[in-house]
XYZ file of C-alpha atoms in Angstrom:
246
model
C 0.000 0.000 0.000
C 2.834 2.406 0.846
C 4.465 1.850 -2.576
C 1.190 2.553 -4.427
C 0.780 5.795 -2.525
C 4.294 6.923 -3.431
C 3.593 6.416 -7.184
C 0.426 8.570 -7.326
C 2.120 12.033 -7.595
C 3.960 10.980 -10.801
C 0.647 10.031 -12.451
C -0.667 13.607 -12.018
C 1.771 15.106 -14.589
C -0.487 14.483 -17.657
C -3.336 16.249 -15.859
C -1.100 19.268 -15.282
C -0.106 19.322 -18.970
C -3.724 19.086 -20.048
C -4.587 22.004 -17.773
C -1.846 24.166 -19.268
C -2.963 23.269 -22.792
C -6.593 24.031 -21.976
C -5.604 27.397 -20.540
C -3.563 28.212 -23.631
C -6.381 27.239 -25.974
C -8.812 29.339 -23.959
C -6.548 32.379 -24.211
C -6.018 31.741 -27.934
C -9.773 31.525 -28.480
C -10.345 34.805 -26.661
C -7.575 36.442 -28.698
C -9.051 35.224 -32.005
C -12.519 36.445 -31.010
C -11.097 39.848 -30.103
C -9.119 39.962 -33.346
C -12.266 39.109 -35.303
C -14.175 41.907 -33.589
C -11.376 44.386 -34.329
C -11.254 43.335 -37.972
C -15.036 43.564 -38.182
C -14.961 47.081 -36.784
C -12.210 48.033 -39.219
C -14.237 46.739 -42.167
C -17.311 48.612 -40.926
C -15.235 51.768 -40.613
C -13.679 51.365 -44.067
C -16.833 50.456 -45.970
C -19.550 52.299 -44.047
C -18.343 55.030 -41.722
C -15.907 56.502 -44.270
C -18.877 56.774 -46.635
C -20.840 58.694 -44.002
C -17.976 61.092 -43.323
C -17.155 61.559 -47.001
C -20.778 62.230 -47.938
C -21.023 64.883 -45.229
C -17.833 66.523 -46.443
C -18.898 66.446 -50.099
C -22.349 67.809 -49.272
C -20.854 70.758 -47.401
C -18.463 71.506 -50.270
C -21.265 71.144 -52.807
C -23.419 73.616 -50.908
C -20.524 76.054 -50.913
C -20.096 75.727 -54.690
C -23.782 76.449 -55.262
C -23.588 79.475 -52.978
C -20.700 80.760 -55.067
C -22.754 80.280 -58.220
C -25.655 82.287 -56.793
C -23.315 85.092 -55.807
C -21.539 85.111 -59.169
C -24.011 87.420 -60.896
C -23.018 89.319 -64.064
C -21.738 92.838 -63.490
C -20.693 92.166 -59.903
C -17.072 91.589 -60.723
C -17.566 87.817 -60.662
C -15.545 85.573 -62.971
C -17.275 84.908 -66.272
C -15.442 81.823 -67.510
C -16.713 78.474 -66.182
C -13.236 77.463 -65.070
C -12.774 80.635 -63.070
C -14.659 79.026 -60.184
C -12.180 76.149 -60.087
C -11.450 76.600 -56.402
C -10.710 74.097 -53.680
C -14.467 73.588 -53.408
C -15.025 72.178 -56.908
C -15.898 73.040 -60.500
C -19.302 71.410 -60.911
C -21.409 68.306 -60.463
C -21.473 64.971 -62.259
C -24.848 63.243 -62.718
C -24.975 59.594 -63.823
C -28.522 58.216 -63.482
C -27.502 54.616 -64.180
C -25.150 54.638 -61.199
C -27.870 55.939 -58.836
C -25.296 57.920 -56.886
C -26.934 61.338 -56.864
C -24.898 64.363 -57.814
C -21.140 64.049 -57.452
C -19.013 67.080 -56.773
C -15.998 67.278 -59.112
C -12.729 68.726 -57.911
C -9.218 69.144 -59.255
C -6.858 66.189 -58.784
C -7.100 62.408 -58.502
C -5.005 61.691 -55.400
C -6.485 59.837 -52.408
C -6.385 63.115 -50.496
C -8.925 64.518 -52.981
C -11.061 61.441 -53.633
C -11.365 60.515 -49.950
C -13.653 63.532 -49.524
C -16.414 61.690 -51.402
C -15.923 63.461 -54.726
C -14.757 62.708 -58.243
C -11.517 64.311 -59.324
C -10.218 65.225 -62.760
C -6.687 64.164 -63.640
C -3.833 66.632 -63.596
C -1.227 63.892 -64.051
C 0.148 61.699 -65.599
C -2.109 63.000 -68.401
C -3.716 66.387 -67.939
C -7.479 66.287 -68.327
C -9.352 68.582 -70.639
C -12.323 70.390 -69.133
C -15.873 70.186 -70.517
C -15.803 73.700 -71.989
C -12.602 73.044 -73.958
C -13.087 72.747 -77.717
C -11.635 69.226 -77.721
C -10.034 66.768 -75.354
C -10.859 64.163 -72.729
C -12.523 65.160 -69.470
C -11.088 62.280 -67.432
C -12.343 61.565 -63.911
C -11.572 59.199 -61.057
C -13.564 58.273 -57.944
C -13.582 55.510 -55.339
C -15.569 52.342 -55.895
C -15.761 51.371 -52.226
C -15.357 53.440 -49.075
C -14.983 57.218 -48.878
C -18.299 57.850 -50.597
C -17.908 55.100 -53.238
C -19.221 57.455 -55.921
C -18.364 55.069 -58.776
C -19.438 51.880 -56.993
C -22.057 51.087 -59.663
C -19.914 51.901 -62.678
C -20.568 48.386 -63.985
C -24.253 49.326 -64.387
C -23.434 51.728 -67.219
C -24.090 50.612 -70.783
C -23.819 52.157 -74.228
C -26.274 55.014 -74.721
C -26.549 55.899 -71.034
C -26.347 59.558 -70.136
C -23.519 61.202 -68.226
C -24.239 64.860 -67.459
C -21.877 67.468 -66.089
C -23.358 70.591 -64.521
C -21.545 73.924 -64.247
C -22.808 77.296 -63.106
C -24.165 78.187 -66.547
C -24.090 75.058 -68.750
C -25.231 71.445 -68.823
C -22.858 69.141 -70.739
C -24.635 65.996 -71.901
C -22.525 62.964 -72.825
C -23.522 59.509 -74.029
C -21.618 56.344 -73.092
C -20.191 54.567 -76.136
C -17.553 52.127 -74.833
C -16.154 50.470 -71.738
C -13.081 48.547 -70.659
C -13.953 46.325 -67.743
C -10.373 45.616 -66.690
C -7.028 47.149 -67.486
C -3.741 47.821 -65.749
C -3.677 50.723 -63.321
C -0.595 51.875 -65.220
C -2.486 52.136 -68.517
C -2.552 55.918 -68.956
C -3.634 55.725 -72.611
C -7.246 55.333 -71.475
C -7.277 58.991 -70.347
C -5.385 60.412 -73.321
C -6.943 63.196 -75.406
C -7.969 60.616 -77.991
C -8.559 57.343 -76.079
C -7.908 54.902 -78.911
C -8.823 51.845 -76.838
C -12.356 53.221 -76.845
C -12.453 52.915 -80.629
C -12.103 56.656 -81.309
C -9.220 57.786 -83.482
C -9.857 61.515 -83.978
C -10.078 64.434 -81.537
C -13.461 65.045 -79.944
C -15.060 66.090 -76.686
C -14.872 62.965 -74.570
C -15.457 62.044 -70.948
C -13.755 59.127 -69.192
C -14.779 57.615 -65.854
C -12.169 55.501 -64.068
C -12.221 53.514 -60.841
C -10.736 50.435 -59.196
C -11.780 46.881 -59.960
C -12.635 44.243 -58.770
C -14.781 45.719 -56.019
C -12.919 46.126 -52.702
C -9.534 45.920 -54.413
C -7.322 48.330 -56.328
C -5.544 45.814 -58.547
C -7.022 46.940 -61.879
C -8.996 49.822 -63.364
C -12.515 49.898 -64.822
C -13.016 52.428 -67.632
C -16.134 53.953 -69.220
C -16.009 56.412 -72.135
C -18.619 58.895 -73.282
C -18.843 61.577 -75.954
C -20.465 64.999 -75.787
C -23.733 65.085 -77.728
C -24.983 68.547 -76.772
C -24.874 71.403 -74.293
C -27.745 73.322 -72.715
C -27.672 76.717 -71.081
C -28.794 76.774 -67.462
C -32.001 78.743 -67.022
C -33.124 80.718 -63.969
C -34.836 77.677 -62.474
C -31.901 75.352 -63.234
C -34.273 73.085 -65.165
C -32.551 69.766 -65.643
C -31.922 68.182 -69.046
C -34.378 65.506 -70.112
C -31.846 62.797 -69.250
C -32.063 63.759 -65.562
C -35.832 64.140 -65.266
């Protein structure tokens, strides 16, 4: 009996090891749950809260642009050329009914610092964008597809013949979509050249190009849509919208 009693402490070692392992697994499980919650919150912030913040910022800037337009009455020393109001607040508003994204403020530049404010930006580099009132060229724009307003999230909904309308203080510029490139390298700058030959056009015209990242939630490639100006309309006192926006 005395020998059996002396052997019992040695038999307890596996129980101790199992206890340590169970404690470790418990801590690991808690860590993974916490990590999952943190990642979930990060995703919610990136894909939802940044949209809320960006939309607020863009709305405030858009309101400021429209206030400037109201104040810019003839004979009051206000700038007369459309581009003269190209301030930090923006040059006008993009309307794309097929994307169901409301009006999109357009500002100068295509860097994340510009686009993160929930706007579309026109390129200044590596190829300088034309502006809608120029006699020819390519009005080339970029915007986010997810997060920070995601103004071009539904770019894949556009099809040939759809309207793309740009609104300035005194003119509506009405474009029609005629081509798309669903995936291309982000280094392909030819798509925003003055004559975007990949669109099928080979002569100068008055084009518009919309660019964004693809696939959704990545920035590996670029999605491109091209349009061509079909007409302009003067803005009346009531800012009556073109038929394409009614």
